[in-house]
Structure formats: C-alpha cells, structure tokens
C-alpha cells in the first residue's frame, strides 16, 4: 500500500484552486453509421467548439488520508458525487498517472444546458483532465488525454482540444480541420430527447437521407460558410417523435427567419443552433428569437486548444 502523499510536482497548496473553462460543442453534421460488435453505434460528422462555456474551479485536497471528489453546481440536478463526469475524470486522471489529488471539490458554474446535445458533461470532464495534467505536470500529450477521455464518454476526446474536427468511430477518431470562424445562435427548447430511444429508432429506420460529410469537410476547409450552412444535417432529427420533430422545426424556421444561413439540431438534441453570416446578424437574430420567447445565446466558434 502506498503511504506517501499524492505526487504533486507543482506549487499548489491545499488552499489553492485551479480554474478552467469547458466549452460547448455543436455538430455541424452528424451521421450514425453501423452498429458495432460491442453494441455501440458508429458515428461520423464534423464537430465544432464554441465560446459558450461552463466555468470550473477545482480545489484539490492534498491531505493524504482524504479520498473522494465532490461536485457543487448552480444546477441542482446534476450529480454531486463521483458519478459526475467531472469527478470521474479527476479519479481517472489520478489512477492513470499517479499524479494529482485523490480528493477535492469541483465547483461547476454551468451555462451549457444539461442534456441539450452541447456536450456539457463531456466538456467538464475534458476540462478536468486538461487542468490536472497542466497543474500537476503529468506531461500527457493531447493524444494521450484524448485516449483517457475515451474511457469517460465518446464526446470527451473531442472536448479535450475542441476546435473543428471530423469525428469517426464512436466519436474518438478525430481528424483536425482548419478553423471555421463564424457566429452562431444556440437555442435550448424546453424539452429533452432520449438518446437511447433515438438510437433505437434509428436502428429500426431505413435512413433516406444522410449528411454530406465529405462536402462539409471540404466547405470547412475552404472557409465556405454558405457551403457549410447548406450541409448542416443531423440524422437524429429524422428519428425524433413527431411532436419533438415539429418543435425543432419551429425553432429552425425562427432561426432562418431571423437571418441564419442554416439551422440544425445538435447531438441527440434538443439543442438547436443556427449559423449567421456575421456578428451583427447573429446579435439581431438572437434578439429576435428572445423576443419570441426562445431561450438562446450568441456564441462564436473557437479554435482548438494547443
Ligand atoms: P452529449 O451532447 O455529449 O450527448 P448532452 O449535452 O446531451 O451530452 P450532458 O449535459 O453532458 O448531455 O448531460 C448528460 C447526463 O450526464 C445528464 O443526465 C447529467 O445528469 C449527467 N452529468 C454528469 N456529469 C455532468 C456534468 N458535469 N454536467 C452535466 N451533466 C452531467
């Protein structure tokens, strides 16, 4: 049994905190491919990080006899213990590297809507991995952090660096793409979608239309915003129950009527976003949607973290 305190190569004391930003992701296009032998589904699409974020404050407890992570948040219904993805990331980091604390408190100021398809939990987990790796000088490279993240969830590897990327496999096979600079308005309808039910519906469906993933990759590479807007497509929209599909269409129509070049649902919903030709248009679009009573936020795409 180890008796020495957790290894810490930095100058942190128990009273110090680590701060990290966790950015939301959107899916510019998303396809569900084959069912894999382990029961998971293959996915393929282009992911993008945006400056719509949670703020994390990680306070390690460096006392050797303390174990366990707690999570506090302004959102009461996310887990407060070690089932929270952020706490699981801290535990995994310690067990994998032997570095960093075994216990502590993670305070999450959540802005990213929960269960909205914006990857909030995944991004919180990735933020914890990045922060602990940096502060405890564990020296893991981006690829290694992504592999760790894979053990926490299929969107976590992308959230490690964010930016613009083609995601394949279960979402963990990432090919970085050139930065796509644009303004978006992200909306959160007042209902949630069930991810397992959507996958089950997709399994039973004969998919008529699929996203043009190579076309999207090309449009991103060429900085062709109109081309990106034309190719926004998410197969999960096809699998939604009728009432939810109608509600998503109402918001997409509102986004288009408010100046968006295109609009689509993100992940397994129910979040929806539109992309706009410039900042002024996005601000005006956001204002109009708010006037219609839609919960929405202006966000700009972000580059990958180096
Ligand atoms: P994705 O787009 O990756 O499918 P999502 O945005 O739809 O994810 P999340 O907001 O990540 O969904 O939350 C999914 C579930 O994870 C919820 O049931 C939530 O209670 C749980 N969860 C665990 N940890 C967190 C966290 N740090 N933040 C948000 N949700 C969390």
mmCIF file of C-alpha atoms and ligand atoms in Angstrom:
data_model
loop_
_atom_site.group_PDB
_atom_site.id
_atom_site.type_symbol
_atom_site.label_atom_id
_atom_site.label_comp_id
_atom_site.label_asym_id
_atom_site.label_seq_id
_atom_site.Cartn_x
_atom_site.Cartn_y
_atom_site.Cartn_z
ATOM 1 C CA UNK A 1 0.000 0.000 0.000
ATOM 2 C CA UNK A 2 1.292 3.462 -0.870
ATOM 3 C CA UNK A 3 1.796 5.668 2.146
ATOM 4 C CA UNK A 4 3.364 8.707 0.518
ATOM 5 C CA UNK A 5 1.169 11.722 -0.277
ATOM 6 C CA UNK A 6 -0.121 12.003 -3.833
ATOM 7 C CA UNK A 7 2.700 13.148 -6.076
ATOM 8 C CA UNK A 8 2.499 16.832 -6.840
ATOM 9 C CA UNK A 9 5.173 18.471 -8.962
ATOM 10 C CA UNK A 10 3.623 21.899 -8.728
ATOM 11 C CA UNK A 11 3.481 24.561 -6.097
ATOM 12 C CA UNK A 12 -0.216 24.099 -5.271
ATOM 13 C CA UNK A 13 -1.215 24.079 -1.654
ATOM 14 C CA UNK A 14 -4.459 22.633 -0.301
ATOM 15 C CA UNK A 15 -5.989 26.107 -0.207
ATOM 16 C CA UNK A 16 -5.374 26.835 -3.884
ATOM 17 C CA UNK A 17 -7.793 26.367 -6.708
ATOM 18 C CA UNK A 18 -7.394 25.597 -10.384
ATOM 19 C CA UNK A 19 -9.662 27.386 -12.853
ATOM 20 C CA UNK A 20 -10.626 26.005 -16.237
ATOM 21 C CA UNK A 21 -13.162 26.798 -18.959
ATOM 22 C CA UNK A 22 -15.223 23.991 -20.511
ATOM 23 C CA UNK A 23 -16.563 24.890 -23.949
ATOM 24 C CA UNK A 24 -19.739 23.539 -25.519
ATOM 25 C CA UNK A 25 -19.665 21.661 -28.827
ATOM 26 C CA UNK A 26 -22.060 21.675 -31.738
ATOM 27 C CA UNK A 27 -22.397 19.092 -34.500
ATOM 28 C CA UNK A 28 -22.271 20.745 -37.929
ATOM 29 C CA UNK A 29 -23.300 17.411 -39.389
ATOM 30 C CA UNK A 30 -23.888 14.053 -37.745
ATOM 31 C CA UNK A 31 -24.461 10.610 -39.190
ATOM 32 C CA UNK A 32 -24.986 7.323 -37.369
ATOM 33 C CA UNK A 33 -23.210 4.545 -39.234
ATOM 34 C CA UNK A 34 -23.068 0.815 -38.442
ATOM 35 C CA UNK A 35 -23.831 -0.865 -35.123
ATOM 36 C CA UNK A 36 -20.508 -2.065 -33.688
ATOM 37 C CA UNK A 37 -19.911 -5.548 -32.217
ATOM 38 C CA UNK A 38 -19.870 -4.079 -28.680
ATOM 39 C CA UNK A 39 -23.398 -2.691 -29.155
ATOM 40 C CA UNK A 40 -22.307 0.918 -29.582
ATOM 41 C CA UNK A 41 -23.143 2.851 -32.728
ATOM 42 C CA UNK A 42 -20.597 4.260 -35.118
ATOM 43 C CA UNK A 43 -20.899 7.970 -35.808
ATOM 44 C CA UNK A 44 -19.418 10.268 -38.414
ATOM 45 C CA UNK A 45 -19.593 14.012 -38.591
ATOM 46 C CA UNK A 46 -17.983 17.386 -38.099
ATOM 47 C CA UNK A 47 -17.797 18.839 -34.594
ATOM 48 C CA UNK A 48 -17.097 22.406 -33.578
ATOM 49 C CA UNK A 49 -16.376 24.028 -30.216
ATOM 50 C CA UNK A 50 -17.984 27.359 -29.317
ATOM 51 C CA UNK A 51 -17.365 30.022 -26.676
ATOM 52 C CA UNK A 52 -20.455 29.078 -24.716
ATOM 53 C CA UNK A 53 -18.984 27.604 -21.582
ATOM 54 C CA UNK A 54 -19.076 26.235 -18.068
ATOM 55 C CA UNK A 55 -16.519 27.550 -15.562
ATOM 56 C CA UNK A 56 -14.784 25.061 -13.297
ATOM 57 C CA UNK A 57 -12.970 25.676 -10.045
ATOM 58 C CA UNK A 58 -11.042 22.620 -8.916
ATOM 59 C CA UNK A 59 -9.878 22.643 -5.300
ATOM 60 C CA UNK A 60 -7.659 19.640 -4.678
ATOM 61 C CA UNK A 61 -7.467 18.227 -1.187
ATOM 62 C CA UNK A 62 -3.848 17.231 -0.852
ATOM 63 C CA UNK A 63 -4.169 15.605 2.577
ATOM 64 C CA UNK A 64 -3.044 12.031 2.036
ATOM 65 C CA UNK A 65 -5.816 10.431 4.097
ATOM 66 C CA UNK A 66 -8.669 12.126 2.226
ATOM 67 C CA UNK A 67 -10.380 10.294 -0.634
ATOM 68 C CA UNK A 68 -13.247 11.189 -2.856
ATOM 69 C CA UNK A 69 -14.433 14.043 -5.043
ATOM 70 C CA UNK A 70 -17.460 16.238 -4.547
ATOM 71 C CA UNK A 71 -19.128 18.433 -7.124
ATOM 72 C CA UNK A 72 -21.098 21.592 -6.463
ATOM 73 C CA UNK A 73 -23.013 23.394 -9.153
ATOM 74 C CA UNK A 74 -25.589 26.088 -9.738
ATOM 75 C CA UNK A 75 -27.649 23.333 -11.437
ATOM 76 C CA UNK A 76 -29.091 21.166 -8.685
ATOM 77 C CA UNK A 77 -29.985 18.116 -10.759
ATOM 78 C CA UNK A 78 -26.516 17.154 -11.960
ATOM 79 C CA UNK A 79 -24.752 14.561 -9.780
ATOM 80 C CA UNK A 80 -22.842 15.958 -6.792
ATOM 81 C CA UNK A 81 -20.675 12.909 -6.167
ATOM 82 C CA UNK A 82 -18.357 10.664 -8.120
ATOM 83 C CA UNK A 83 -20.933 9.869 -10.790
ATOM 84 C CA UNK A 84 -20.465 13.404 -12.090
ATOM 85 C CA UNK A 85 -18.357 13.141 -15.219
ATOM 86 C CA UNK A 86 -16.000 15.842 -13.937
ATOM 87 C CA UNK A 87 -15.323 13.873 -10.741
ATOM 88 C CA UNK A 88 -14.886 10.680 -12.745
ATOM 89 C CA UNK A 89 -12.282 12.480 -14.850
ATOM 90 C CA UNK A 90 -10.358 13.516 -11.720
ATOM 91 C CA UNK A 91 -10.412 9.937 -10.392
ATOM 92 C CA UNK A 92 -9.325 8.522 -13.731
ATOM 93 C CA UNK A 93 -6.509 11.060 -14.022
ATOM 94 C CA UNK A 94 -5.131 10.057 -10.638
ATOM 95 C CA UNK A 95 -5.428 6.312 -11.228
ATOM 96 C CA UNK A 96 -3.817 6.608 -14.670
ATOM 97 C CA UNK A 97 -0.939 8.951 -13.844
ATOM 98 C CA UNK A 98 -0.441 8.536 -10.090
ATOM 99 C CA UNK A 99 -0.220 12.333 -10.136
ATOM 100 C CA UNK A 100 -2.694 14.843 -8.802
ATOM 101 C CA UNK A 101 -5.005 14.623 -5.834
ATOM 102 C CA UNK A 102 -7.236 11.732 -4.795
ATOM 103 C CA UNK A 103 -9.873 14.038 -3.483
ATOM 104 C CA UNK A 104 -11.219 17.522 -3.652
ATOM 105 C CA UNK A 105 -14.078 19.743 -4.637
ATOM 106 C CA UNK A 106 -15.074 20.715 -8.166
ATOM 107 C CA UNK A 107 -17.360 23.734 -8.424
ATOM 108 C CA UNK A 108 -19.082 23.982 -11.796
ATOM 109 C CA UNK A 109 -20.796 27.174 -12.851
ATOM 110 C CA UNK A 110 -22.959 25.670 -15.573
ATOM 111 C CA UNK A 111 -24.132 27.691 -18.537
ATOM 112 C CA UNK A 112 -24.161 24.829 -21.031
ATOM 113 C CA UNK A 113 -27.692 23.367 -20.927
ATOM 114 C CA UNK A 114 -27.796 19.853 -19.459
ATOM 115 C CA UNK A 115 -28.946 17.104 -21.855
ATOM 116 C CA UNK A 116 -29.029 19.587 -24.718
ATOM 117 C CA UNK A 117 -26.637 17.888 -27.140
ATOM 118 C CA UNK A 118 -23.983 20.529 -26.393
ATOM 119 C CA UNK A 119 -21.638 18.038 -24.705
ATOM 120 C CA UNK A 120 -21.641 19.856 -21.363
ATOM 121 C CA UNK A 121 -20.727 16.881 -19.169
ATOM 122 C CA UNK A 122 -18.094 15.715 -21.664
ATOM 123 C CA UNK A 123 -16.569 19.162 -21.808
ATOM 124 C CA UNK A 124 -16.453 19.442 -17.999
ATOM 125 C CA UNK A 125 -14.639 16.087 -17.877
ATOM 126 C CA UNK A 126 -12.165 17.130 -20.575
ATOM 127 C CA UNK A 127 -11.544 20.418 -18.726
ATOM 128 C CA UNK A 128 -10.655 18.498 -15.550
ATOM 129 C CA UNK A 129 -8.214 16.276 -17.480
ATOM 130 C CA UNK A 130 -6.552 19.332 -19.083
ATOM 131 C CA UNK A 131 -6.338 21.269 -15.830
ATOM 132 C CA UNK A 132 -4.919 18.433 -13.707
ATOM 133 C CA UNK A 133 -2.450 17.492 -16.447
ATOM 134 C CA UNK A 134 -1.198 21.078 -16.558
ATOM 135 C CA UNK A 135 -1.143 21.860 -12.840
ATOM 136 C CA UNK A 136 0.346 18.541 -11.735
ATOM 137 C CA UNK A 137 2.818 18.447 -14.627
ATOM 138 C CA UNK A 138 1.841 14.914 -15.605
ATOM 139 C CA UNK A 139 3.113 15.578 -19.118
ATOM 140 C CA UNK A 140 0.377 13.763 -21.023
ATOM 141 C CA UNK A 141 0.181 14.836 -24.655
ATOM 142 C CA UNK A 142 -3.084 15.691 -26.386
ATOM 143 C CA UNK A 143 -3.456 12.203 -27.906
ATOM 144 C CA UNK A 144 -2.971 10.554 -24.525
ATOM 145 C CA UNK A 145 -5.501 12.855 -22.870
ATOM 146 C CA UNK A 146 -7.946 12.020 -25.666
ATOM 147 C CA UNK A 147 -7.415 8.284 -25.085
ATOM 148 C CA UNK A 148 -8.103 8.810 -21.365
ATOM 149 C CA UNK A 149 -11.183 10.834 -22.242
ATOM 150 C CA UNK A 150 -12.474 7.996 -24.416
ATOM 151 C CA UNK A 151 -12.914 5.950 -21.229
ATOM 152 C CA UNK A 152 -15.318 8.580 -19.904
ATOM 153 C CA UNK A 153 -17.512 9.118 -22.952
ATOM 154 C CA UNK A 154 -17.406 9.297 -26.725
ATOM 155 C CA UNK A 155 -17.555 13.121 -26.905
ATOM 156 C CA UNK A 156 -14.811 13.639 -24.304
ATOM 157 C CA UNK A 157 -11.863 13.114 -26.728
ATOM 158 C CA UNK A 158 -13.112 15.953 -28.965
ATOM 159 C CA UNK A 159 -13.644 18.226 -25.957
ATOM 160 C CA UNK A 160 -10.001 17.816 -24.869
ATOM 161 C CA UNK A 161 -8.858 20.277 -27.551
ATOM 162 C CA UNK A 162 -12.068 21.294 -29.340
ATOM 163 C CA UNK A 163 -11.709 23.393 -32.474
ATOM 164 C CA UNK A 164 -13.098 21.962 -35.708
ATOM 165 C CA UNK A 165 -12.711 18.225 -36.353
ATOM 166 C CA UNK A 166 -14.043 15.281 -38.290
ATOM 167 C CA UNK A 167 -15.143 12.682 -35.726
ATOM 168 C CA UNK A 168 -15.464 8.996 -36.619
ATOM 169 C CA UNK A 169 -15.578 5.625 -34.859
ATOM 170 C CA UNK A 170 -17.625 6.207 -31.711
ATOM 171 C CA UNK A 171 -16.538 9.852 -31.897
ATOM 172 C CA UNK A 172 -12.991 9.235 -30.681
ATOM 173 C CA UNK A 173 -11.248 9.073 -34.092
ATOM 174 C CA UNK A 174 -10.530 12.728 -34.677
ATOM 175 C CA UNK A 175 -9.109 14.486 -37.710
ATOM 176 C CA UNK A 176 -8.457 18.188 -37.046
ATOM 177 C CA UNK A 177 -9.865 20.541 -39.692
ATOM 178 C CA UNK A 178 -8.993 24.186 -40.423
ATOM 179 C CA UNK A 179 -10.592 26.690 -38.062
ATOM 180 C CA UNK A 180 -14.079 27.766 -39.105
ATOM 181 C CA UNK A 181 -14.722 31.273 -37.828
ATOM 182 C CA UNK A 182 -18.392 32.091 -37.508
ATOM 183 C CA UNK A 183 -21.133 33.312 -35.205
ATOM 184 C CA UNK A 184 -23.931 31.083 -34.056
ATOM 185 C CA UNK A 185 -27.093 31.391 -32.028
ATOM 186 C CA UNK A 186 -27.674 28.333 -29.842
ATOM 187 C CA UNK A 187 -31.174 27.562 -28.602
ATOM 188 C CA UNK A 188 -32.470 25.228 -25.938
ATOM 189 C CA UNK A 189 -36.084 24.081 -26.422
ATOM 190 C CA UNK A 190 -37.941 23.328 -23.189
ATOM 191 C CA UNK A 191 -37.889 19.537 -23.608
ATOM 192 C CA UNK A 192 -35.226 16.827 -23.613
ATOM 193 C CA UNK A 193 -34.704 13.992 -26.058
ATOM 194 C CA UNK A 194 -33.815 10.459 -25.019
ATOM 195 C CA UNK A 195 -30.514 9.421 -26.626
ATOM 196 C CA UNK A 196 -31.127 5.627 -26.203
ATOM 197 C CA UNK A 197 -34.618 5.977 -27.723
ATOM 198 C CA UNK A 198 -33.235 7.911 -30.691
ATOM 199 C CA UNK A 199 -30.567 5.251 -31.344
ATOM 200 C CA UNK A 200 -33.251 2.545 -31.090
ATOM 201 C CA UNK A 201 -35.440 4.446 -33.569
ATOM 202 C CA UNK A 202 -32.501 4.812 -35.963
ATOM 203 C CA UNK A 203 -31.881 1.040 -35.777
ATOM 204 C CA UNK A 204 -35.447 0.426 -36.970
ATOM 205 C CA UNK A 205 -35.462 3.083 -39.681
ATOM 206 C CA UNK A 206 -34.409 2.970 -43.267
ATOM 207 C CA UNK A 207 -32.484 6.210 -43.466
ATOM 208 C CA UNK A 208 -33.460 8.032 -46.657
ATOM 209 C CA UNK A 209 -31.099 10.986 -46.457
ATOM 210 C CA UNK A 210 -27.649 11.178 -44.946
ATOM 211 C CA UNK A 211 -25.352 14.124 -44.343
ATOM 212 C CA UNK A 212 -22.779 15.025 -46.962
ATOM 213 C CA UNK A 213 -19.810 14.620 -44.615
ATOM 214 C CA UNK A 214 -17.070 14.890 -47.306
ATOM 215 C CA UNK A 215 -18.835 18.001 -48.676
ATOM 216 C CA UNK A 216 -18.948 19.509 -45.195
ATOM 217 C CA UNK A 217 -15.239 18.791 -44.661
ATOM 218 C CA UNK A 218 -14.461 20.494 -47.992
ATOM 219 C CA UNK A 219 -16.671 23.506 -47.209
ATOM 220 C CA UNK A 220 -14.952 23.906 -43.814
ATOM 221 C CA UNK A 221 -11.506 23.590 -45.414
ATOM 222 C CA UNK A 222 -12.413 26.291 -47.954
ATOM 223 C CA UNK A 223 -13.969 28.583 -45.337
ATOM 224 C CA UNK A 224 -17.176 28.411 -47.400
ATOM 225 C CA UNK A 225 -19.812 29.418 -44.844
ATOM 226 C CA UNK A 226 -22.694 29.147 -47.336
ATOM 227 C CA UNK A 227 -21.487 25.639 -48.206
ATOM 228 C CA UNK A 228 -21.331 24.748 -44.503
ATOM 229 C CA UNK A 229 -24.842 26.167 -43.954
ATOM 230 C CA UNK A 230 -26.236 24.149 -46.890
ATOM 231 C CA UNK A 231 -24.834 20.930 -45.436
ATOM 232 C CA UNK A 232 -25.973 21.263 -41.796
ATOM 233 C CA UNK A 233 -27.679 17.921 -41.205
ATOM 234 C CA UNK A 234 -28.291 15.614 -38.260
ATOM 235 C CA UNK A 235 -29.750 12.106 -38.689
ATOM 236 C CA UNK A 236 -31.158 12.233 -35.151
ATOM 237 C CA UNK A 237 -33.704 14.778 -36.367
ATOM 238 C CA UNK A 238 -35.131 12.088 -38.663
ATOM 239 C CA UNK A 239 -35.630 9.780 -35.679
ATOM 240 C CA UNK A 240 -37.441 12.236 -33.386
ATOM 241 C CA UNK A 241 -41.003 11.549 -32.246
ATOM 242 C CA UNK A 242 -43.415 13.672 -34.323
ATOM 243 C CA UNK A 243 -44.168 16.282 -31.648
ATOM 244 C CA UNK A 244 -40.493 16.875 -30.890
ATOM 245 C CA UNK A 245 -39.616 16.997 -34.601
ATOM 246 C CA UNK A 246 -42.247 19.694 -35.069
ATOM 247 C CA UNK A 247 -40.927 21.701 -32.107
ATOM 248 C CA UNK A 248 -37.386 21.523 -33.532
ATOM 249 C CA UNK A 249 -38.656 22.693 -36.944
ATOM 250 C CA UNK A 250 -40.393 25.671 -35.349
ATOM 251 C CA UNK A 251 -37.082 26.828 -33.845
ATOM 252 C CA UNK A 252 -35.142 26.118 -37.039
ATOM 253 C CA UNK A 253 -37.674 28.184 -39.001
ATOM 254 C CA UNK A 254 -37.400 31.001 -36.469
ATOM 255 C CA UNK A 255 -33.600 30.939 -36.795
ATOM 256 C CA UNK A 256 -33.815 31.090 -40.606
ATOM 257 C CA UNK A 257 -36.447 33.856 -40.468
ATOM 258 C CA UNK A 258 -34.111 35.726 -38.099
ATOM 259 C CA UNK A 259 -31.235 35.713 -40.567
ATOM 260 C CA UNK A 260 -29.468 32.361 -40.080
ATOM 261 C CA UNK A 261 -27.839 30.875 -43.186
ATOM 262 C CA UNK A 262 -28.837 27.437 -41.915
ATOM 263 C CA UNK A 263 -30.002 25.726 -38.734
ATOM 264 C CA UNK A 264 -29.849 22.206 -37.307
ATOM 265 C CA UNK A 265 -30.252 20.190 -34.101
ATOM 266 C CA UNK A 266 -27.011 19.364 -32.252
ATOM 267 C CA UNK A 267 -26.113 15.879 -30.959
ATOM 268 C CA UNK A 268 -29.142 13.939 -29.817
ATOM 269 C CA UNK A 269 -30.939 17.200 -29.094
ATOM 270 C CA UNK A 270 -32.855 19.031 -28.098
ATOM 271 C CA UNK A 271 -30.431 21.919 -28.621
ATOM 272 C CA UNK A 272 -30.635 23.686 -31.976
ATOM 273 C CA UNK A 273 -28.278 26.245 -33.495
ATOM 274 C CA UNK A 274 -28.125 28.498 -36.500
ATOM 275 C CA UNK A 275 -25.053 29.902 -38.195
ATOM 276 C CA UNK A 276 -25.022 33.541 -39.196
ATOM 277 C CA UNK A 277 -23.066 35.497 -41.822
ATOM 278 C CA UNK A 278 -21.550 37.899 -39.265
ATOM 279 C CA UNK A 279 -21.685 39.137 -35.672
ATOM 280 C CA UNK A 280 -24.300 41.862 -36.279
ATOM 281 C CA UNK A 281 -26.645 39.408 -37.976
ATOM 282 C CA UNK A 282 -26.205 36.915 -35.121
ATOM 283 C CA UNK A 283 -26.901 39.592 -32.493
ATOM 284 C CA UNK A 284 -30.027 40.668 -34.344
ATOM 285 C CA UNK A 285 -31.108 37.017 -34.769
ATOM 286 C CA UNK A 286 -30.579 36.353 -31.065
ATOM 287 C CA UNK A 287 -32.602 39.423 -30.135
ATOM 288 C CA UNK A 288 -35.487 38.338 -32.377
ATOM 289 C CA UNK A 289 -35.531 34.786 -31.009
ATOM 290 C CA UNK A 290 -35.561 36.083 -27.440
ATOM 291 C CA UNK A 291 -38.498 38.312 -28.360
ATOM 292 C CA UNK A 292 -40.291 35.129 -29.493
ATOM 293 C CA UNK A 293 -39.647 33.610 -26.063
ATOM 294 C CA UNK A 294 -36.897 31.197 -27.172
ATOM 295 C CA UNK A 295 -34.042 30.546 -24.703
ATOM 296 C CA UNK A 296 -30.981 31.331 -26.803
ATOM 297 C CA UNK A 297 -27.387 32.591 -26.641
ATOM 298 C CA UNK A 298 -24.926 34.152 -29.041
ATOM 299 C CA UNK A 299 -21.730 32.129 -29.454
ATOM 300 C CA UNK A 300 -18.644 32.267 -31.651
ATOM 301 C CA UNK A 301 -16.734 29.232 -32.839
ATOM 302 C CA UNK A 302 -13.376 28.657 -31.115
ATOM 303 C CA UNK A 303 -10.004 27.340 -32.207
ATOM 304 C CA UNK A 304 -8.515 24.119 -30.891
ATOM 305 C CA UNK A 305 -6.576 24.474 -27.631
ATOM 306 C CA UNK A 306 -2.865 23.922 -28.328
HETATM 307 P P1 LIG B 1 -23.790 14.906 -25.427
HETATM 308 O O1 LIG B 1 -24.039 16.025 -26.390
HETATM 309 O O2 LIG B 1 -22.333 14.645 -25.159
HETATM 310 O O3 LIG B 1 -24.580 13.676 -25.741
HETATM 311 P P2 LIG B 1 -25.527 16.286 -23.572
HETATM 312 O O4 LIG B 1 -25.101 17.714 -23.740
HETATM 313 O O5 LIG B 1 -26.767 15.907 -24.279
HETATM 314 O O6 LIG B 1 -24.328 15.359 -23.976
HETATM 315 P P3 LIG B 1 -24.931 16.448 -20.778
HETATM 316 O O7 LIG B 1 -25.330 17.848 -20.474
HETATM 317 O O8 LIG B 1 -23.495 16.158 -20.911
HETATM 318 O O9 LIG B 1 -25.723 15.931 -22.048
HETATM 319 O O10 LIG B 1 -25.602 15.528 -19.619
HETATM 320 C C1 LIG B 1 -25.913 14.174 -19.833
HETATM 321 C C2 LIG B 1 -26.133 13.478 -18.478
HETATM 322 O O11 LIG B 1 -24.904 13.462 -17.759
HETATM 323 C C3 LIG B 1 -27.168 14.102 -17.573
HETATM 324 O O12 LIG B 1 -28.029 13.073 -17.151
HETATM 325 C C4 LIG B 1 -26.382 14.635 -16.400
HETATM 326 O O13 LIG B 1 -27.070 14.497 -15.163
HETATM 327 C C5 LIG B 1 -25.113 13.785 -16.382
HETATM 328 N N1 LIG B 1 -23.905 14.528 -15.936
HETATM 329 C C6 LIG B 1 -22.881 14.006 -15.237
HETATM 330 N N2 LIG B 1 -21.938 14.934 -15.046
HETATM 331 C C7 LIG B 1 -22.346 16.070 -15.625
HETATM 332 C C8 LIG B 1 -21.798 17.374 -15.754
HETATM 333 N N3 LIG B 1 -20.604 17.700 -15.252
HETATM 334 N N4 LIG B 1 -22.512 18.283 -16.440
HETATM 335 C C9 LIG B 1 -23.704 17.960 -16.998
HETATM 336 N N5 LIG B 1 -24.269 16.751 -16.880
HETATM 337 C C10 LIG B 1 -23.616 15.799 -16.196
#
